[in-house]
Amino acid sequence: MRVDTNASTVARVTPPAPLRLDALELRLVRLPLLEPFEVSFGRMDSRLLFLLRLDAGGHSGWGECVAFEAPLFSYETVGTALHVIRDHLAPAILGREFGDLAALTARLAAFKGHPMAKAGIELAFVDLVARLRGEPIARVIGGVRHKVEVGVSLGIQPTVDALDERVKRYLGLGYRRIKLKIKPGADVSVVAEIRRRHPQILLSVDANAAYTLADAGLLRQLDAYDLLMIEQPLAHDDLLDHARLQKDLKTAICLDESITGHDRARQALDTGACRIVNMKIGRVGGYSEALRIHGLCVERAVPLWCGGMMESGIGRAHNVALASLPGFTLPGDISASRRYFERDVIVPPVEVAADGTVAVPTAAGHGFDVDLAFLESRTESSQRLRP
Ligand code: OSB
Ligand code: MG
């Protein structure tokens, strides 16, 4: 398949008529996690969700800013995103007309960095455009699948038995790939034992930047366990050391944190820093950049999959739409709502079918109803921005 990566030929996300943006609502909602989630940089017991509603001409679209509370994944936080959106991005777009997504992206591009803040706005814009067109987001962006394959990301556990109990649970639910979070001291021996107990499964690990090149010997030991990939072993902003490491590893490196946009993805592939790409719309700054990276990966036949940021159903629904694009060839970290939350902010919740897939919604926009009463009951703060 040949897909043109020229930005101008990426699917144009166009409303029926130019959209004048009337208001932007920013809402912080806290949901408890069903169980704590531990990764190499820390542990979370609840998720502070940052939801955005963009209004235009009496219609609205929903987005989610996936930043965490602390700058442990990347430099962004809920606090920095709130500031950047309220004081810079919203004033630049509210009261203005946009003929398509590219125009919105161009307007936001003047501001350096802060991809998760920008993406929150782009998500709401694309939901709004799709609703106005009466089409699901997947169709608007060029999706081709009716369902997407999913895997699960399992947090670090106190014992291998506790981890294995979860591996079995999610395999039993149909999930097609198991990803184990690792950190120094909880890596090779854990992977060895899970692989011994499950010789055939699609298995990967994610270090969330916990190692350095000095650990190359340890990371090479992972080559013995037939892993699909090692995700982000080295620093969050590194490419060059990953390229050196990849030369010495049989296992494919997948970059997550390091891929902050299209040019970084291109540089990663040009230098051999990774053989697989993790896509997160938030991390790369929104749909426009995500679509360009998708085109790049298709053009170069690089395996691509959709990562997750423990999103509410709103961000999750956007991920499902994105993963319906043809270049998403590996199972995504797109779990069911109940993998993290007892109750989600959308109805119905996202469900994983017994065959390890999530259905791509066919209703307009992101395809779900937002449970406004529940949202209101869990809201810690909200503000409505106007031109
Ligand atoms: O690196 O993908 C990651 C969770 C928190 C921070 C970083 C990551 C993750 C996950 C969970 O792996 C993905 C999900 O289920 O949403
Ligand atoms: Mg990751």
Coordinates of C-alpha atoms and ligand atoms in Angstrom, one line a residue:
M1 CA 0.0 0.0 0.0
R2 CA 1.2 3.5 -0.8
V3 CA -0.1 6.3 1.3
D4 CA 1.0 9.8 0.6
T5 CA 2.6 11.5 3.7
N6 CA 2.4 15.0 2.3
A7 CA 0.4 16.9 5.0
S8 CA -1.8 18.4 2.4
T9 CA -3.0 15.0 1.2
V10 CA -3.8 13.6 4.7
A11 CA -7.6 13.2 5.1
R12 CA -9.1 16.6 5.4
V13 CA -11.2 17.0 8.4
T14 CA -13.7 19.6 7.3
P15 CA -17.0 20.7 8.8
P16 CA -20.0 21.2 6.5
A17 CA -19.4 25.0 6.8
P18 CA -16.6 27.0 8.5
L19 CA -16.9 26.8 12.3
R20 CA -16.9 29.8 14.5
L21 CA -15.7 28.6 18.0
D22 CA -18.0 30.0 20.6
A23 CA -16.8 28.6 23.9
L24 CA -14.5 26.0 25.5
E25 CA -15.4 24.3 28.8
L26 CA -12.5 22.9 30.8
R27 CA -13.4 20.3 33.4
L28 CA -11.4 18.3 35.9
V29 CA -13.0 15.0 37.0
R30 CA -11.4 12.5 39.3
L31 CA -12.2 8.8 39.1
P32 CA -10.8 6.3 41.4
L33 CA -8.8 3.4 39.8
L34 CA -10.2 -0.1 40.5
E35 CA -6.7 -1.0 41.6
P36 CA -3.4 1.0 41.9
F37 CA -1.4 1.2 38.7
E38 CA 2.4 1.2 39.1
V39 CA 5.0 2.0 36.4
S40 CA 8.7 2.6 36.6
F41 CA 8.2 6.3 37.5
G42 CA 5.5 5.9 40.2
R43 CA 2.1 4.7 41.3
M44 CA -1.4 6.0 40.8
D45 CA -4.5 5.4 42.8
S46 CA -6.9 7.7 41.0
R47 CA -7.0 9.5 37.6
L48 CA -7.6 13.2 37.4
L49 CA -9.2 13.5 34.0
F50 CA -9.1 16.7 32.1
L51 CA -12.1 16.9 29.7
L52 CA -12.8 19.6 27.2
R53 CA -16.1 20.6 25.5
L54 CA -15.9 22.9 22.5
D55 CA -19.1 24.7 21.5
A56 CA -19.9 26.1 18.0
G57 CA -23.3 27.1 16.7
G58 CA -25.2 25.3 19.4
H59 CA -23.3 22.0 18.9
S60 CA -20.5 20.6 21.0
G61 CA -17.6 18.2 20.8
W62 CA -15.7 16.5 23.5
G63 CA -12.0 16.0 23.9
E64 CA -9.6 14.9 26.6
C65 CA -6.2 16.2 27.6
V66 CA -4.2 13.1 28.7
A67 CA -1.6 14.9 30.9
F68 CA -1.0 13.4 34.4
E69 CA -0.9 15.4 37.6
A70 CA 2.9 15.2 37.9
P71 CA 5.5 15.7 35.2
L72 CA 6.7 12.0 35.4
F73 CA 5.8 10.8 31.9
S74 CA 6.6 14.1 30.1
Y75 CA 6.9 17.7 31.3
E76 CA 3.2 18.4 30.9
T77 CA 0.8 18.2 33.8
V78 CA -2.9 18.9 34.3
G79 CA -1.8 22.2 35.7
T80 CA 0.5 23.3 32.8
A81 CA -2.2 22.2 30.3
L82 CA -4.9 24.2 32.1
H83 CA -2.6 27.3 32.1
V84 CA -1.6 27.0 28.5
I85 CA -5.1 26.4 27.2
R86 CA -6.7 29.0 29.3
D87 CA -4.1 31.8 28.9
H88 CA -2.8 31.1 25.4
L89 CA -4.5 28.5 23.2
A90 CA -8.2 29.3 23.9
P91 CA -7.7 33.1 23.4
A92 CA -6.1 32.3 20.0
I93 CA -9.0 30.2 18.7
L94 CA -12.2 31.4 20.4
G95 CA -14.3 33.7 18.4
R96 CA -12.5 32.7 15.2
E97 CA -13.6 30.7 12.2
F98 CA -11.9 27.5 11.1
G99 CA -12.6 25.9 7.7
D100 CA -10.9 22.6 8.6
L101 CA -8.7 20.9 11.1
A102 CA -5.5 22.0 9.4
A103 CA -6.4 25.6 10.0
L104 CA -6.9 25.0 13.7
T105 CA -3.6 23.0 13.9
A106 CA -1.8 25.9 12.1
R107 CA -3.2 28.4 14.6
L108 CA -2.0 26.3 17.6
A109 CA 1.4 25.6 16.0
A110 CA 2.6 29.1 16.9
F111 CA 2.8 28.0 20.5
K112 CA 5.9 25.8 21.3
G113 CA 5.5 22.4 22.9
H114 CA 2.6 21.5 25.1
P115 CA 1.3 18.8 22.8
M116 CA -1.2 17.3 25.2
A117 CA -2.8 20.7 25.7
K118 CA -3.1 21.2 22.0
A119 CA -4.4 17.7 21.4
G120 CA -7.2 18.1 24.0
I121 CA -8.5 21.0 21.8
E122 CA -8.0 19.1 18.5
L123 CA -9.9 16.1 19.9
A124 CA -12.9 18.2 20.8
F125 CA -12.8 19.9 17.4
V126 CA -12.7 16.6 15.5
D127 CA -15.6 15.2 17.6
L128 CA -17.6 18.4 16.8
V129 CA -16.8 18.2 13.1
A130 CA -17.8 14.6 12.9
R131 CA -21.0 15.3 14.8
L132 CA -21.9 18.1 12.4
R133 CA -21.2 15.8 9.5
G134 CA -23.3 13.1 11.1
E135 CA -20.4 10.7 10.7
P136 CA -18.2 8.7 13.1
I137 CA -14.7 10.1 13.6
A138 CA -13.2 6.9 12.2
R139 CA -14.9 7.6 8.8
V140 CA -14.0 11.3 8.9
I141 CA -10.2 10.5 9.3
G142 CA -10.1 7.6 6.9
G143 CA -10.5 4.6 9.1
V144 CA -11.0 1.3 7.4
R145 CA -11.6 -1.2 10.3
H146 CA -14.9 -2.2 11.9
K147 CA -13.1 -3.4 15.0
V148 CA -9.6 -2.9 16.4
E149 CA -7.4 -5.5 18.1
V150 CA -6.4 -4.7 21.7
G151 CA -4.0 -5.7 24.4
V152 CA -3.6 -4.8 28.0
S153 CA -0.8 -3.0 29.9
L154 CA -0.2 -4.5 33.4
G155 CA 1.3 -2.5 36.2
I156 CA 4.2 -3.7 38.3
Q157 CA 3.0 -6.1 41.0
P158 CA 4.4 -7.1 44.4
T159 CA 4.8 -10.7 43.3
V160 CA 5.0 -12.7 40.1
D161 CA 1.9 -14.7 41.2
A162 CA -0.1 -11.5 41.5
L163 CA 1.1 -10.5 38.1
D164 CA 0.3 -13.9 36.6
E165 CA -3.2 -13.8 38.1
R166 CA -3.7 -10.6 36.0
V167 CA -2.1 -12.1 32.9
K168 CA -4.5 -15.0 33.1
R169 CA -7.5 -12.8 33.8
Y170 CA -6.9 -10.6 30.7
L171 CA -6.0 -13.5 28.5
G172 CA -9.3 -15.1 29.6
L173 CA -11.1 -11.9 28.6
G174 CA -9.7 -12.2 25.1
Y175 CA -7.0 -9.5 25.1
R176 CA -4.5 -10.4 22.4
R177 CA -1.3 -9.0 23.8
I178 CA 0.1 -8.6 27.3
K179 CA 2.4 -5.8 28.1
L180 CA 4.3 -5.9 31.4
K181 CA 5.6 -2.7 33.0
I182 CA 9.2 -3.2 34.1
K183 CA 11.7 -1.2 36.2
P184 CA 15.2 -1.9 37.5
G185 CA 14.9 -4.8 40.0
A186 CA 11.6 -6.0 38.5
D187 CA 12.6 -7.0 35.0
V188 CA 14.4 -10.0 33.6
S189 CA 13.4 -12.5 36.3
V190 CA 9.7 -11.4 36.1
V191 CA 9.7 -11.6 32.3
A192 CA 11.4 -15.0 32.4
E193 CA 8.8 -16.4 34.7
I194 CA 5.8 -15.0 32.9
R195 CA 7.2 -16.3 29.6
R196 CA 7.8 -19.8 31.2
R197 CA 4.2 -19.9 32.3
H198 CA 2.9 -18.6 28.9
P199 CA 5.2 -19.8 26.1
Q200 CA 2.9 -18.8 23.3
I201 CA 1.4 -15.4 24.1
L202 CA 2.2 -12.1 22.4
L203 CA 4.2 -10.4 25.2
S204 CA 6.0 -7.1 25.4
V205 CA 7.5 -4.9 28.1
D206 CA 7.5 -1.1 28.8
A207 CA 10.2 0.5 30.9
N208 CA 9.0 4.1 30.7
A209 CA 12.5 5.4 30.4
A210 CA 13.9 3.7 33.5
Y211 CA 17.3 2.5 32.0
T212 CA 20.5 3.9 30.5
L213 CA 23.0 2.5 28.1
A214 CA 25.0 1.2 31.1
D215 CA 22.1 -1.3 31.4
A216 CA 22.6 -2.7 27.8
G217 CA 23.8 -6.0 29.2
L218 CA 20.7 -6.5 31.3
L219 CA 18.4 -5.4 28.4
R220 CA 20.1 -7.9 26.1
Q221 CA 19.1 -10.7 28.5
L222 CA 15.5 -9.9 27.5
D223 CA 16.3 -11.1 24.0
A224 CA 15.9 -14.7 25.3
Y225 CA 12.1 -14.3 25.9
D226 CA 10.8 -13.7 22.4
L227 CA 9.2 -10.3 23.2
L228 CA 7.2 -8.4 20.6
M229 CA 9.0 -5.3 21.7
I230 CA 10.8 -3.4 24.4
E231 CA 9.0 0.0 24.8
Q232 CA 11.0 3.1 25.7
P233 CA 13.9 1.6 27.7
L234 CA 16.0 4.8 27.7
A235 CA 15.5 8.5 28.5
H236 CA 12.2 10.1 27.6
D237 CA 13.7 12.5 25.1
D238 CA 16.4 10.3 23.7
L239 CA 16.9 9.0 20.1
L240 CA 20.6 8.5 19.8
D241 CA 21.2 6.1 22.7
H242 CA 18.2 4.1 21.6
A243 CA 19.8 3.8 18.1
R244 CA 23.0 2.4 19.7
L245 CA 21.0 0.0 21.9
Q246 CA 18.8 -1.2 19.0
K247 CA 22.0 -2.3 17.1
D248 CA 22.9 -4.6 20.0
L249 CA 19.4 -6.0 20.6
K250 CA 17.5 -8.7 18.7
T251 CA 14.2 -7.5 20.2
A252 CA 12.6 -4.6 18.5
I253 CA 12.6 -1.3 20.4
C254 CA 9.3 0.6 20.3
L255 CA 9.5 4.3 21.2
D256 CA 6.7 6.0 23.1
E257 CA 7.8 9.1 25.1
S258 CA 10.5 10.0 22.6
I259 CA 8.1 10.3 19.6
T260 CA 6.7 13.8 20.2
G261 CA 5.8 14.5 16.6
H262 CA 6.2 13.7 13.0
D263 CA 9.8 14.9 12.7
R264 CA 10.9 13.0 15.7
A265 CA 9.3 9.9 14.3
R266 CA 11.1 10.3 11.0
Q267 CA 14.4 10.9 12.9
A268 CA 13.8 7.8 15.0
L269 CA 13.3 5.7 11.9
D270 CA 16.1 7.3 10.0
T271 CA 18.6 6.6 12.8
G272 CA 17.3 3.1 13.7
A273 CA 16.3 4.2 17.2
C274 CA 13.2 2.0 17.0
R275 CA 11.5 -0.6 14.7
I276 CA 8.0 -0.1 16.1
V277 CA 6.1 3.1 16.8
N278 CA 3.7 3.7 19.7
M279 CA 1.1 6.4 18.8
K280 CA -0.6 8.5 21.4
I281 CA -2.6 11.4 20.0
G282 CA -1.9 13.5 23.1
R283 CA 1.8 12.9 23.1
V284 CA 2.2 14.1 19.5
G285 CA -0.1 17.1 19.8
G286 CA -3.4 16.0 18.1
Y287 CA -5.0 14.4 15.1
S288 CA -3.1 16.4 12.4
E289 CA 0.3 15.2 13.7
A290 CA -1.0 11.7 14.4
L291 CA -2.3 11.4 10.8
R292 CA 1.1 12.5 9.5
I293 CA 3.0 9.9 11.6
H294 CA 0.5 7.3 10.5
G295 CA 1.3 8.1 6.9
L296 CA 5.0 7.9 7.6
C297 CA 4.7 4.5 9.2
V298 CA 2.6 3.1 6.4
E299 CA 5.1 4.5 3.8
R300 CA 8.0 2.8 5.5
A301 CA 6.1 -0.3 6.5
V302 CA 6.8 0.3 10.2
P303 CA 4.5 -1.5 12.6
L304 CA 2.3 1.0 14.5
W305 CA 0.0 0.7 17.4
C306 CA -2.2 2.9 19.6
G307 CA -0.9 3.5 23.1
G308 CA -3.1 4.6 26.1
M309 CA -2.9 7.2 28.9
M310 CA -5.5 5.7 31.2
E311 CA -8.1 7.8 29.5
S312 CA -11.7 8.2 30.3
G313 CA -14.2 6.8 27.7
I314 CA -13.9 10.1 25.8
G315 CA -10.2 9.7 25.1
R316 CA -10.6 6.0 24.7
A317 CA -13.3 6.5 22.0
H318 CA -10.9 8.8 20.1
N319 CA -8.2 6.1 20.4
V320 CA -10.5 3.5 18.9
A321 CA -11.3 5.8 16.0
L322 CA -7.6 6.5 15.4
A323 CA -6.7 2.8 15.6
S324 CA -9.2 2.0 12.8
L325 CA -6.7 3.6 10.3
P326 CA -5.0 1.0 8.1
G327 CA -1.5 1.5 9.4
F328 CA -2.3 0.3 13.0
T329 CA -1.1 -3.2 12.6
L330 CA -0.4 -4.3 16.2
P331 CA -2.9 -4.5 19.1
G332 CA -3.3 -1.2 21.0
D333 CA -3.4 -0.4 24.7
I334 CA -7.1 0.2 24.3
S335 CA -8.7 -1.7 27.1
A336 CA -12.3 -1.8 28.2
S337 CA -13.5 1.1 30.5
R338 CA -13.7 -1.4 33.4
R339 CA -10.0 -2.2 33.1
Y340 CA -9.5 1.0 35.1
F341 CA -12.8 2.4 36.2
E342 CA -15.9 1.0 37.9
R343 CA -18.0 3.5 36.1
D344 CA -17.0 5.5 33.0
V345 CA -18.1 9.0 31.9
I346 CA -19.6 7.6 28.7
V347 CA -22.5 5.3 28.0
P348 CA -22.3 2.6 27.1
P349 CA -18.8 1.9 28.4
V350 CA -16.0 0.7 26.1
E351 CA -16.2 -3.1 26.0
V352 CA -13.7 -5.7 24.7
A353 CA -15.3 -8.6 22.9
A354 CA -14.3 -12.2 23.6
D355 CA -12.1 -12.1 20.4
G356 CA -10.0 -9.3 21.9
T357 CA -11.3 -6.5 19.8
V358 CA -13.2 -3.3 20.4
A359 CA -15.9 -2.3 17.9
V360 CA -15.4 0.9 16.1
P361 CA -18.4 3.1 16.8
T362 CA -20.8 3.9 13.9
A363 CA -22.7 6.7 15.6
A364 CA -21.7 10.3 14.8
G365 CA -18.6 11.8 16.5
H366 CA -16.7 9.7 19.0
G367 CA -19.8 7.6 19.1
F368 CA -20.9 7.5 22.7
D369 CA -23.1 9.6 25.0
V370 CA -21.4 11.6 27.7
D371 CA -23.0 10.9 31.1
L372 CA -23.4 14.5 32.2
A373 CA -24.9 13.8 35.6
F374 CA -22.2 11.4 36.5
L375 CA -19.6 13.8 35.2
E376 CA -21.0 16.6 37.3
S377 CA -21.0 14.5 40.4
R378 CA -17.3 13.8 40.0
T379 CA -16.2 17.2 38.8
E380 CA -13.5 18.9 41.0
S381 CA -13.5 22.1 39.0
S382 CA -14.8 23.5 35.7
Q383 CA -14.6 26.8 33.8
R384 CA -16.2 28.1 30.7
L385 CA -14.0 30.2 28.4
R386 CA -15.4 32.6 25.9
P387 CA -13.9 34.9 23.3
Ligands
OSB1 O1 3.8 4.2 28.8 O2 2.0 3.5 27.9 C1 2.6 4.0 28.8 C2 0.2 4.3 31.7 C3 0.7 5.4 32.4 C4 1.8 6.0 31.9 C5 2.4 5.6 30.7 C6 1.9 4.5 30.1 C7 0.8 3.8 30.6 C8 0.3 2.6 30.0 C9 -1.2 2.3 30.2 O3 1.0 1.7 29.5 C10 -1.9 2.4 28.9 C11 -3.4 2.4 29.1 O4 -3.9 1.3 29.4 O5 -4.1 3.4 28.9
MG2 MG 4.7 3.4 27.1

